[in-house]
Amino acid sequence: MSLAYKLDHAETRADAHIPSKLLLIDGRHVASASGRTFKSINPATEEVIATVAEAGEADVNRAVAAARRAFEGRWRTMRAAERGHILLRLADLMTRHADEIARLESLDAGKPIAGVLRQDLPAAIDTLTYYAGWADKILGEVVPTRDDALTYTMREPVGVVAAIVPWNFPLMIGMWKLAPALACGCTVVMKPAELTSLSALRIGELALEAGLPTGVLNIVPGPGRVVGDALVNHPDVDMVTFTGSPGVGRGIMRGAAGSFKRVSLELGGKSANVIFDDADLVAATRAAASGIFFNAGQVCSAGSRVLVQEKVYDEVVERLTQRARSLRMGDLSDRATSLGPVISEKQMNSILDYVDIGQKEGATLVTGGQRVGERGYFISPAVFANVEHEMRISQEEIFGPVVSVIKFKDEDDAIRIANGTAFSLAAGAWSKDIGRLQRFAKRAKAGTVWLNTYGYTNVRLPWGGSGDSGLGREHGTAALEHFTEPKAVWLNLNG
Ligand code: NAD
């Protein structure tokens, strides 16, 4: 709380530190072997904000070799508490550079600065301090088996981890992977999304300053099909932790099968936010609007389907529409801006295509769904009413500021619709009937259920889904299990 307060009041400066824009391999900032670079664009203005070295297979090979050397070297054998202290120093450096990192993330990912300071950055720092605390508490157990033996377990780091990160929350999701992997004693080769590499590169610089030994963290920005593929297929990578789309996740699972790599996959969502007719409609619609429009809808757990009980359907559509129209779009550095652009021209066109599809399918576009301005990838927040459960806009992840409002009759009908997609990441329900909420929590096919609230995440709680939403859980102790292998030890006590 106090951290968020402090960051909320951090001033943003115009002279944001532009990172080295080189790869980070073995503790050094280096150009790619091919000498190739790519441009990073501010999605709000379409201006180039940095030129970044573009990694290829040769760079991945160097990075994995460095990570392997670092893993076999000091990192896994140093006192666990010392590993924790290094992570805490990094958290401290991130706090000291909060304004600069936030501004970088805002420009690179097209996020309003207020949201980065309230959510992305404090969450990233919180994740780091949380796992720094775990570094010396990853325990084994003494397990009684027989009188003449001491039998116990240890948890050992998995090894070299490839962390593949998406563009919607580069800093926060990157840290969800980096912090537990490092705390467990793994070494990491991180591939940020090619659209948003800058905050990762800056964290890499700060990690060296914090005393992270060389090779423990390597950062190789570049195209997914080249860099991501090379990591997934590399025989010396032990685990891939991935957040991104279901299609790429499927390919990663197939690729990882080649050498039986461990995988964790956090994929998409089409979450239902269910409003029963006895709910507090003011609170429910306010949360439903931020549940879909926060980060311009580019959130895996966005409440992109709002399910509303018949009696209050029209009122909810009206209230959601009002809220959509009241959101302030524009200058990312203005603290009053609540809605930024979407990440790229490609993403913008894909979202606008879905707006067309929804209309052709017969849904009613009540507001929004248009490009705003000619520079930057801004889309006015869209509310679709009269959406049928079977329509594509109700089944497919749009990943933009578009909400489908669907009518339901009763509790069973709500559950049928809420659970009726290939995804199962999150769900929400609003009612004054606590029994109904509990029944919903039990029956919802979702890794996270929000009751009379929507959208919170916290690193202390498990996060993830199944089906097209992925495999395994991040956060909390689930991540510690992911990044470690258990080992059973038998000691013969009979000499
Ligand atoms: P994406 O799958 O296109 O890309 C994600 C990352 O994978 C990027 O770094 C990309 O370069 C890399 N990649 C692309 N092709 C690859 C390949 N063949 N091999 C290895 N890596 C490859 O996804 P995106 O468009 O960046 O992100 C949006 C998607 O991510 C949405 O579907 C969203 O729901 C999902 N997401 C899920 C969560 C979650 O926690 N479940 C969080 C954020 C985003």
PDB file of N, CA and C in Angstrom, residues 24-116:
ATOM      1  N   LEU A  24      21.716  -8.633 -23.841  1.00  0.00           N
ATOM      2  CA  LEU A  24      22.483  -8.879 -22.616  1.00  0.00           C
ATOM      3  C   LEU A  24      22.849 -10.365 -22.593  1.00  0.00           C
ATOM      4  N   ILE A  25      24.132 -10.641 -22.783  1.00  0.00           N
ATOM      5  CA  ILE A  25      24.599 -12.032 -22.781  1.00  0.00           C
ATOM      6  C   ILE A  25      25.854 -12.120 -21.926  1.00  0.00           C
ATOM      7  N   ASP A  26      25.838 -13.000 -20.970  1.00  0.00           N
ATOM      8  CA  ASP A  26      26.998 -13.251 -20.118  1.00  0.00           C
ATOM      9  C   ASP A  26      27.493 -11.975 -19.419  1.00  0.00           C
ATOM     10  N   GLY A  27      26.555 -11.149 -19.014  1.00  0.00           N
ATOM     11  CA  GLY A  27      26.916  -9.947 -18.272  1.00  0.00           C
ATOM     12  C   GLY A  27      27.400  -8.797 -19.130  1.00  0.00           C
ATOM     13  N   ARG A  28      27.340  -8.958 -20.455  1.00  0.00           N
ATOM     14  CA  ARG A  28      27.797  -7.872 -21.321  1.00  0.00           C
ATOM     15  C   ARG A  28      26.711  -7.470 -22.304  1.00  0.00           C
ATOM     16  N   HIS A  29      26.701  -6.189 -22.631  1.00  0.00           N
ATOM     17  CA  HIS A  29      25.759  -5.705 -23.636  1.00  0.00           C
ATOM     18  C   HIS A  29      26.438  -5.846 -24.991  1.00  0.00           C
ATOM     19  N   VAL A  30      25.846  -6.643 -25.841  1.00  0.00           N
ATOM     20  CA  VAL A  30      26.499  -6.955 -27.115  1.00  0.00           C
ATOM     21  C   VAL A  30      25.524  -6.807 -28.272  1.00  0.00           C
ATOM     22  N   ALA A  31      26.110  -6.535 -29.456  1.00  0.00           N
ATOM     23  CA  ALA A  31      25.296  -6.518 -30.674  1.00  0.00           C
ATOM     24  C   ALA A  31      24.960  -7.962 -31.037  1.00  0.00           C
ATOM     25  N   SER A  32      23.955  -8.127 -31.883  1.00  0.00           N
ATOM     26  CA  SER A  32      23.630  -9.490 -32.302  1.00  0.00           C
ATOM     27  C   SER A  32      24.694  -9.980 -33.278  1.00  0.00           C
ATOM     28  N   ALA A  33      24.843 -11.292 -33.388  1.00  0.00           N
ATOM     29  CA  ALA A  33      25.868 -11.867 -34.269  1.00  0.00           C
ATOM     30  C   ALA A  33      25.644 -11.404 -35.703  1.00  0.00           C
ATOM     31  N   SER A  34      24.395 -11.251 -36.102  1.00  0.00           N
ATOM     32  CA  SER A  34      24.086 -10.855 -37.484  1.00  0.00           C
ATOM     33  C   SER A  34      24.226  -9.352 -37.692  1.00  0.00           C
ATOM     34  N   GLY A  35      24.296  -8.589 -36.594  1.00  0.00           N
ATOM     35  CA  GLY A  35      24.318  -7.129 -36.687  1.00  0.00           C
ATOM     36  C   GLY A  35      22.949  -6.531 -36.954  1.00  0.00           C
ATOM     37  N   ARG A  36      21.918  -7.367 -36.993  1.00  0.00           N
ATOM     38  CA  ARG A  36      20.574  -6.855 -37.304  1.00  0.00           C
ATOM     39  C   ARG A  36      19.972  -6.112 -36.113  1.00  0.00           C
ATOM     40  N   THR A  37      19.101  -5.170 -36.433  1.00  0.00           N
ATOM     41  CA  THR A  37      18.371  -4.436 -35.389  1.00  0.00           C
ATOM     42  C   THR A  37      16.900  -4.330 -35.803  1.00  0.00           C
ATOM     43  N   PHE A  38      16.068  -3.981 -34.831  1.00  0.00           N
ATOM     44  CA  PHE A  38      14.678  -3.667 -35.177  1.00  0.00           C
ATOM     45  C   PHE A  38      14.249  -2.435 -34.384  1.00  0.00           C
ATOM     46  N   LYS A  39      13.148  -1.850 -34.811  1.00  0.00           N
ATOM     47  CA  LYS A  39      12.723  -0.586 -34.205  1.00  0.00           C
ATOM     48  C   LYS A  39      11.612  -0.831 -33.182  1.00  0.00           C
ATOM     49  N   SER A  40      11.697  -0.083 -32.088  1.00  0.00           N
ATOM     50  CA  SER A  40      10.620  -0.136 -31.107  1.00  0.00           C
ATOM     51  C   SER A  40       9.793   1.141 -31.264  1.00  0.00           C
ATOM     52  N   ILE A  41       8.496   0.975 -31.344  1.00  0.00           N
ATOM     53  CA  ILE A  41       7.590   2.081 -31.697  1.00  0.00           C
ATOM     54  C   ILE A  41       6.720   2.447 -30.499  1.00  0.00           C
ATOM     55  N   ASN A  42       6.482   3.723 -30.303  1.00  0.00           N
ATOM     56  CA  ASN A  42       5.489   4.165 -29.324  1.00  0.00           C
ATOM     57  C   ASN A  42       4.097   4.020 -29.962  1.00  0.00           C
ATOM     58  N   PRO A  43       3.258   3.120 -29.442  1.00  0.00           N
ATOM     59  CA  PRO A  43       1.961   2.871 -30.085  1.00  0.00           C
ATOM     60  C   PRO A  43       1.017   4.080 -30.052  1.00  0.00           C
ATOM     61  N   ALA A  44       1.316   5.068 -29.195  1.00  0.00           N
ATOM     62  CA  ALA A  44       0.435   6.235 -29.115  1.00  0.00           C
ATOM     63  C   ALA A  44       0.752   7.245 -30.211  1.00  0.00           C
ATOM     64  N   THR A  45       2.006   7.230 -30.701  1.00  0.00           N
ATOM     65  CA  THR A  45       2.402   8.253 -31.675  1.00  0.00           C
ATOM     66  C   THR A  45       2.970   7.657 -32.963  1.00  0.00           C
ATOM     67  N   GLU A  46       3.261   6.375 -32.940  1.00  0.00           N
ATOM     68  CA  GLU A  46       3.915   5.658 -34.039  1.00  0.00           C
ATOM     69  C   GLU A  46       5.355   6.123 -34.249  1.00  0.00           C
ATOM     70  N   GLU A  47       5.908   6.852 -33.273  1.00  0.00           N
ATOM     71  CA  GLU A  47       7.306   7.285 -33.385  1.00  0.00           C
ATOM     72  C   GLU A  47       8.246   6.169 -32.940  1.00  0.00           C
ATOM     73  N   VAL A  48       9.426   6.135 -33.570  1.00  0.00           N
ATOM     74  CA  VAL A  48      10.447   5.170 -33.159  1.00  0.00           C
ATOM     75  C   VAL A  48      11.068   5.691 -31.871  1.00  0.00           C
ATOM     76  N   ILE A  49      11.098   4.854 -30.839  1.00  0.00           N
ATOM     77  CA  ILE A  49      11.698   5.321 -29.582  1.00  0.00           C
ATOM     78  C   ILE A  49      13.034   4.652 -29.300  1.00  0.00           C
ATOM     79  N   ALA A  50      13.333   3.592 -29.992  1.00  0.00           N
ATOM     80  CA  ALA A  50      14.634   2.945 -29.805  1.00  0.00           C
ATOM     81  C   ALA A  50      14.882   1.975 -30.948  1.00  0.00           C
ATOM     82  N   THR A  51      16.160   1.725 -31.171  1.00  0.00           N
ATOM     83  CA  THR A  51      16.552   0.679 -32.107  1.00  0.00           C
ATOM     84  C   THR A  51      17.195  -0.424 -31.283  1.00  0.00           C
ATOM     85  N   VAL A  52      16.735  -1.626 -31.470  1.00  0.00           N
ATOM     86  CA  VAL A  52      17.125  -2.713 -30.565  1.00  0.00           C
ATOM     87  C   VAL A  52      17.848  -3.802 -31.359  1.00  0.00           C
ATOM     88  N   ALA A  53      18.931  -4.306 -30.792  1.00  0.00           N
ATOM     89  CA  ALA A  53      19.643  -5.416 -31.445  1.00  0.00           C
ATOM     90  C   ALA A  53      18.711  -6.615 -31.537  1.00  0.00           C
ATOM     91  N   GLU A  54      18.696  -7.247 -32.712  1.00  0.00           N
ATOM     92  CA  GLU A  54      17.773  -8.365 -32.939  1.00  0.00           C
ATOM     93  C   GLU A  54      18.525  -9.687 -32.841  1.00  0.00           C
ATOM     94  N   ALA A  55      18.188 -10.443 -31.822  1.00  0.00           N
ATOM     95  CA  ALA A  55      18.893 -11.715 -31.623  1.00  0.00           C
ATOM     96  C   ALA A  55      18.492 -12.727 -32.685  1.00  0.00           C
ATOM     97  N   GLY A  56      19.380 -13.649 -32.931  1.00  0.00           N
ATOM     98  CA  GLY A  56      19.098 -14.790 -33.819  1.00  0.00           C
ATOM     99  C   GLY A  56      19.560 -16.063 -33.138  1.00  0.00           C
ATOM    100  N   GLU A  57      19.607 -17.139 -33.885  1.00  0.00           N
ATOM    101  CA  GLU A  57      19.920 -18.436 -33.281  1.00  0.00           C
ATOM    102  C   GLU A  57      21.316 -18.449 -32.645  1.00  0.00           C
ATOM    103  N   ALA A  58      22.274 -17.808 -33.315  1.00  0.00           N
ATOM    104  CA  ALA A  58      23.650 -17.807 -32.782  1.00  0.00           C
ATOM    105  C   ALA A  58      23.685 -17.105 -31.421  1.00  0.00           C
ATOM    106  N   ASP A  59      22.899 -16.047 -31.288  1.00  0.00           N
ATOM    107  CA  ASP A  59      22.867 -15.323 -30.007  1.00  0.00           C
ATOM    108  C   ASP A  59      22.191 -16.165 -28.923  1.00  0.00           C
ATOM    109  N   VAL A  60      21.140 -16.880 -29.323  1.00  0.00           N
ATOM    110  CA  VAL A  60      20.481 -17.773 -28.365  1.00  0.00           C
ATOM    111  C   VAL A  60      21.489 -18.817 -27.873  1.00  0.00           C
ATOM    112  N   ASN A  61      22.260 -19.358 -28.799  1.00  0.00           N
ATOM    113  CA  ASN A  61      23.255 -20.370 -28.398  1.00  0.00           C
ATOM    114  C   ASN A  61      24.247 -19.787 -27.397  1.00  0.00           C
ATOM    115  N   ARG A  62      24.692 -18.556 -27.654  1.00  0.00           N
ATOM    116  CA  ARG A  62      25.640 -17.920 -26.717  1.00  0.00           C
ATOM    117  C   ARG A  62      24.981 -17.688 -25.365  1.00  0.00           C
ATOM    118  N   ALA A  63      23.724 -17.230 -25.415  1.00  0.00           N
ATOM    119  CA  ALA A  63      23.011 -16.908 -24.157  1.00  0.00           C
ATOM    120  C   ALA A  63      22.767 -18.174 -23.335  1.00  0.00           C
ATOM    121  N   VAL A  64      22.382 -19.255 -24.014  1.00  0.00           N
ATOM    122  CA  VAL A  64      22.115 -20.504 -23.284  1.00  0.00           C
ATOM    123  C   VAL A  64      23.429 -21.039 -22.696  1.00  0.00           C
ATOM    124  N   ALA A  65      24.505 -20.936 -23.463  1.00  0.00           N
ATOM    125  CA  ALA A  65      25.805 -21.415 -22.945  1.00  0.00           C
ATOM    126  C   ALA A  65      26.206 -20.607 -21.709  1.00  0.00           C
ATOM    127  N   ALA A  66      25.977 -19.288 -21.764  1.00  0.00           N
ATOM    128  CA  ALA A  66      26.315 -18.442 -20.602  1.00  0.00           C
ATOM    129  C   ALA A  66      25.444 -18.811 -19.405  1.00  0.00           C
ATOM    130  N   ALA A  67      24.161 -19.035 -19.665  1.00  0.00           N
ATOM    131  CA  ALA A  67      23.241 -19.397 -18.570  1.00  0.00           C
ATOM    132  C   ALA A  67      23.645 -20.745 -17.978  1.00  0.00           C
ATOM    133  N   ARG A  68      24.073 -21.671 -18.813  1.00  0.00           N
ATOM    134  CA  ARG A  68      24.499 -22.986 -18.323  1.00  0.00           C
ATOM    135  C   ARG A  68      25.749 -22.848 -17.439  1.00  0.00           C
ATOM    136  N   ARG A  69      26.723 -22.056 -17.929  1.00  0.00           N
ATOM    137  CA  ARG A  69      27.954 -21.852 -17.130  1.00  0.00           C
ATOM    138  C   ARG A  69      27.594 -21.231 -15.780  1.00  0.00           C
ATOM    139  N   ALA A  70      26.707 -20.237 -15.827  1.00  0.00           N
ATOM    140  CA  ALA A  70      26.325 -19.558 -14.579  1.00  0.00           C
ATOM    141  C   ALA A  70      25.583 -20.515 -13.648  1.00  0.00           C
ATOM    142  N   PHE A  71      24.795 -21.388 -14.238  1.00  0.00           N
ATOM    143  CA  PHE A  71      24.049 -22.354 -13.412  1.00  0.00           C
ATOM    144  C   PHE A  71      25.015 -23.338 -12.741  1.00  0.00           C
ATOM    145  N   GLU A  72      25.965 -23.819 -13.519  1.00  0.00           N
ATOM    146  CA  GLU A  72      26.927 -24.784 -12.950  1.00  0.00           C
ATOM    147  C   GLU A  72      27.906 -24.072 -12.012  1.00  0.00           C
ATOM    148  N   GLY A  73      27.968 -22.761 -12.104  1.00  0.00           N
ATOM    149  CA  GLY A  73      28.924 -21.991 -11.295  1.00  0.00           C
ATOM    150  C   GLY A  73      28.343 -21.573  -9.961  1.00  0.00           C
ATOM    151  N   ARG A  74      28.485 -20.295  -9.667  1.00  0.00           N
ATOM    152  CA  ARG A  74      28.249 -19.794  -8.317  1.00  0.00           C
ATOM    153  C   ARG A  74      26.775 -19.665  -7.921  1.00  0.00           C
ATOM    154  N   TRP A  75      25.902 -19.440  -8.887  1.00  0.00           N
ATOM    155  CA  TRP A  75      24.532 -19.022  -8.551  1.00  0.00           C
ATOM    156  C   TRP A  75      23.782 -20.062  -7.717  1.00  0.00           C
ATOM    157  N   ARG A  76      23.845 -21.312  -8.146  1.00  0.00           N
ATOM    158  CA  ARG A  76      23.064 -22.319  -7.418  1.00  0.00           C
ATOM    159  C   ARG A  76      23.735 -22.726  -6.114  1.00  0.00           C
ATOM    160  N   THR A  77      25.062 -22.496  -6.020  1.00  0.00           N
ATOM    161  CA  THR A  77      25.763 -22.963  -4.819  1.00  0.00           C
ATOM    162  C   THR A  77      25.941 -21.856  -3.782  1.00  0.00           C
ATOM    163  N   MET A  78      25.682 -20.620  -4.164  1.00  0.00           N
ATOM    164  CA  MET A  78      25.872 -19.548  -3.159  1.00  0.00           C
ATOM    165  C   MET A  78      24.817 -19.697  -2.062  1.00  0.00           C
ATOM    166  N   ARG A  79      25.074 -19.083  -0.917  1.00  0.00           N
ATOM    167  CA  ARG A  79      24.083 -19.167   0.162  1.00  0.00           C
ATOM    168  C   ARG A  79      22.736 -18.654  -0.362  1.00  0.00           C
ATOM    169  N   ALA A  80      21.720 -19.397  -0.062  1.00  0.00           N
ATOM    170  CA  ALA A  80      20.391 -19.025  -0.573  1.00  0.00           C
ATOM    171  C   ALA A  80      20.015 -17.614  -0.116  1.00  0.00           C
ATOM    172  N   ALA A  81      20.414 -17.277   1.117  1.00  0.00           N
ATOM    173  CA  ALA A  81      20.077 -15.945   1.632  1.00  0.00           C
ATOM    174  C   ALA A  81      20.754 -14.862   0.795  1.00  0.00           C
ATOM    175  N   GLU A  82      21.954 -15.161   0.294  1.00  0.00           N
ATOM    176  CA  GLU A  82      22.658 -14.167  -0.516  1.00  0.00           C
ATOM    177  C   GLU A  82      21.913 -13.939  -1.841  1.00  0.00           C
ATOM    178  N   ARG A  83      21.406 -15.044  -2.403  1.00  0.00           N
ATOM    179  CA  ARG A  83      20.578 -14.884  -3.620  1.00  0.00           C
ATOM    180  C   ARG A  83      19.406 -13.959  -3.335  1.00  0.00           C
ATOM    181  N   GLY A  84      18.778 -14.172  -2.187  1.00  0.00           N
ATOM    182  CA  GLY A  84      17.648 -13.318  -1.805  1.00  0.00           C
ATOM    183  C   GLY A  84      18.072 -11.864  -1.667  1.00  0.00           C
ATOM    184  N   HIS A  85      19.259 -11.638  -1.075  1.00  0.00           N
ATOM    185  CA  HIS A  85      19.721 -10.254  -0.888  1.00  0.00           C
ATOM    186  C   HIS A  85      19.956  -9.569  -2.234  1.00  0.00           C
ATOM    187  N   ILE A  86      20.482 -10.307  -3.188  1.00  0.00           N
ATOM    188  CA  ILE A  86      20.724  -9.703  -4.519  1.00  0.00           C
ATOM    189  C   ILE A  86      19.383  -9.302  -5.149  1.00  0.00           C
ATOM    190  N   LEU A  87      18.391 -10.172  -4.994  1.00  0.00           N
ATOM    191  CA  LEU A  87      17.067  -9.835  -5.560  1.00  0.00           C
ATOM    192  C   LEU A  87      16.477  -8.613  -4.853  1.00  0.00           C
ATOM    193  N   LEU A  88      16.711  -8.528  -3.542  1.00  0.00           N
ATOM    194  CA  LEU A  88      16.202  -7.348  -2.817  1.00  0.00           C
ATOM    195  C   LEU A  88      16.903  -6.078  -3.277  1.00  0.00           C
ATOM    196  N   ARG A  89      18.213  -6.207  -3.568  1.00  0.00           N
ATOM    197  CA  ARG A  89      18.928  -5.012  -4.074  1.00  0.00           C
ATOM    198  C   ARG A  89      18.348  -4.584  -5.419  1.00  0.00           C
ATOM    199  N   LEU A  90      17.994  -5.567  -6.249  1.00  0.00           N
ATOM    200  CA  LEU A  90      17.377  -5.227  -7.541  1.00  0.00           C
ATOM    201  C   LEU A  90      16.028  -4.526  -7.308  1.00  0.00           C
ATOM    202  N   ALA A  91      15.258  -5.041  -6.355  1.00  0.00           N
ATOM    203  CA  ALA A  91      13.962  -4.401  -6.055  1.00  0.00           C
ATOM    204  C   ALA A  91      14.180  -2.963  -5.601  1.00  0.00           C
ATOM    205  N   ASP A  92      15.214  -2.770  -4.806  1.00  0.00           N
ATOM    206  CA  ASP A  92      15.518  -1.431  -4.316  1.00  0.00           C
ATOM    207  C   ASP A  92      15.913  -0.508  -5.482  1.00  0.00           C
ATOM    208  N   LEU A  93      16.722  -1.025  -6.388  1.00  0.00           N
ATOM    209  CA  LEU A  93      17.114  -0.210  -7.551  1.00  0.00           C
ATOM    210  C   LEU A  93      15.898   0.120  -8.414  1.00  0.00           C
ATOM    211  N   MET A  94      15.008  -0.852  -8.548  1.00  0.00           N
ATOM    212  CA  MET A  94      13.800  -0.581  -9.354  1.00  0.00           C
ATOM    213  C   MET A  94      12.956   0.501  -8.690  1.00  0.00           C
ATOM    214  N   THR A  95      12.887   0.473  -7.369  1.00  0.00           N
ATOM    215  CA  THR A  95      12.111   1.498  -6.667  1.00  0.00           C
ATOM    216  C   THR A  95      12.757   2.864  -6.862  1.00  0.00           C
ATOM    217  N   ARG A  96      14.115   2.872  -6.791  1.00  0.00           N
ATOM    218  CA  ARG A  96      14.793   4.171  -6.957  1.00  0.00           C
ATOM    219  C   ARG A  96      14.651   4.708  -8.378  1.00  0.00           C
ATOM    220  N   HIS A  97      14.532   3.806  -9.339  1.00  0.00           N
ATOM    221  CA  HIS A  97      14.387   4.239 -10.740  1.00  0.00           C
ATOM    222  C   HIS A  97      12.938   4.137 -11.212  1.00  0.00           C
ATOM    223  N   ALA A  98      12.020   4.173 -10.263  1.00  0.00           N
ATOM    224  CA  ALA A  98      10.610   3.896 -10.577  1.00  0.00           C
ATOM    225  C   ALA A  98      10.070   4.808 -11.690  1.00  0.00           C
ATOM    226  N   ASP A  99      10.327   6.087 -11.573  1.00  0.00           N
ATOM    227  CA  ASP A  99       9.732   7.013 -12.546  1.00  0.00           C
ATOM    228  C   ASP A  99      10.244   6.737 -13.949  1.00  0.00           C
ATOM    229  N   GLU A 100      11.542   6.460 -14.024  1.00  0.00           N
ATOM    230  CA  GLU A 100      12.161   6.227 -15.332  1.00  0.00           C
ATOM    231  C   GLU A 100      11.672   4.904 -15.954  1.00  0.00           C
ATOM    232  N   ILE A 101      11.595   3.856 -15.145  1.00  0.00           N
ATOM    233  CA  ILE A 101      11.138   2.556 -15.667  1.00  0.00           C
ATOM    234  C   ILE A 101       9.675   2.666 -16.091  1.00  0.00           C
ATOM    235  N   ALA A 102       8.891   3.343 -15.272  1.00  0.00           N
ATOM    236  CA  ALA A 102       7.461   3.478 -15.585  1.00  0.00           C
ATOM    237  C   ALA A 102       7.277   4.224 -16.897  1.00  0.00           C
ATOM    238  N   ARG A 103       8.082   5.238 -17.091  1.00  0.00           N
ATOM    239  CA  ARG A 103       7.929   6.030 -18.315  1.00  0.00           C
ATOM    240  C   ARG A 103       8.326   5.208 -19.544  1.00  0.00           C
ATOM    241  N   LEU A 104       9.388   4.445 -19.376  1.00  0.00           N
ATOM    242  CA  LEU A 104       9.838   3.576 -20.460  1.00  0.00           C
ATOM    243  C   LEU A 104       8.734   2.585 -20.842  1.00  0.00           C
ATOM    244  N   GLU A 105       8.151   1.954 -19.833  1.00  0.00           N
ATOM    245  CA  GLU A 105       7.089   0.968 -20.083  1.00  0.00           C
ATOM    246  C   GLU A 105       5.877   1.644 -20.731  1.00  0.00           C
ATOM    247  N   SER A 106       5.578   2.832 -20.250  1.00  0.00           N
ATOM    248  CA  SER A 106       4.441   3.572 -20.781  1.00  0.00           C
ATOM    249  C   SER A 106       4.640   3.851 -22.275  1.00  0.00           C
ATOM    250  N   LEU A 107       5.830   4.338 -22.642  1.00  0.00           N
ATOM    251  CA  LEU A 107       6.095   4.682 -24.042  1.00  0.00           C
ATOM    252  C   LEU A 107       6.155   3.444 -24.922  1.00  0.00           C
ATOM    253  N   ASP A 108       6.807   2.409 -24.421  1.00  0.00           N
ATOM    254  CA  ASP A 108       7.071   1.234 -25.253  1.00  0.00           C
ATOM    255  C   ASP A 108       5.816   0.399 -25.464  1.00  0.00           C
ATOM    256  N   ALA A 109       4.976   0.299 -24.414  1.00  0.00           N
ATOM    257  CA  ALA A 109       3.800  -0.568 -24.498  1.00  0.00           C
ATOM    258  C   ALA A 109       2.516   0.228 -24.706  1.00  0.00           C
ATOM    259  N   GLY A 110       2.626   1.565 -24.790  1.00  0.00           N
ATOM    260  CA  GLY A 110       1.430   2.394 -25.019  1.00  0.00           C
ATOM    261  C   GLY A 110       0.473   2.401 -23.844  1.00  0.00           C
ATOM    262  N   LYS A 111       1.048   2.415 -22.627  1.00  0.00           N
ATOM    263  CA  LYS A 111       0.197   2.375 -21.433  1.00  0.00           C
ATOM    264  C   LYS A 111       0.123   3.753 -20.790  1.00  0.00           C
ATOM    265  N   PRO A 112      -1.066   4.179 -20.350  1.00  0.00           N
ATOM    266  CA  PRO A 112      -1.145   5.425 -19.582  1.00  0.00           C
ATOM    267  C   PRO A 112      -0.260   5.319 -18.337  1.00  0.00           C
ATOM    268  N   ILE A 113       0.474   6.375 -18.069  1.00  0.00           N
ATOM    269  CA  ILE A 113       1.459   6.337 -16.976  1.00  0.00           C
ATOM    270  C   ILE A 113       0.783   6.037 -15.635  1.00  0.00           C
ATOM    271  N   ALA A 114      -0.448   6.534 -15.458  1.00  0.00           N
ATOM    272  CA  ALA A 114      -1.127   6.325 -14.170  1.00  0.00           C
ATOM    273  C   ALA A 114      -1.296   4.831 -13.897  1.00  0.00           C
ATOM    274  N   GLY A 115      -1.654   4.086 -14.929  1.00  0.00           N
ATOM    275  CA  GLY A 115      -1.855   2.642 -14.766  1.00  0.00           C
ATOM    276  C   GLY A 115      -0.540   1.923 -14.468  1.00  0.00           C
ATOM    277  N   VAL A 116       0.536   2.348 -15.119  1.00  0.00           N
ATOM    278  CA  VAL A 116       1.839   1.698 -14.879  1.00  0.00           C
ATOM    279  C   VAL A 116       2.275   1.928 -13.433  1.00  0.00           C
TER     280      VAL A 116
END
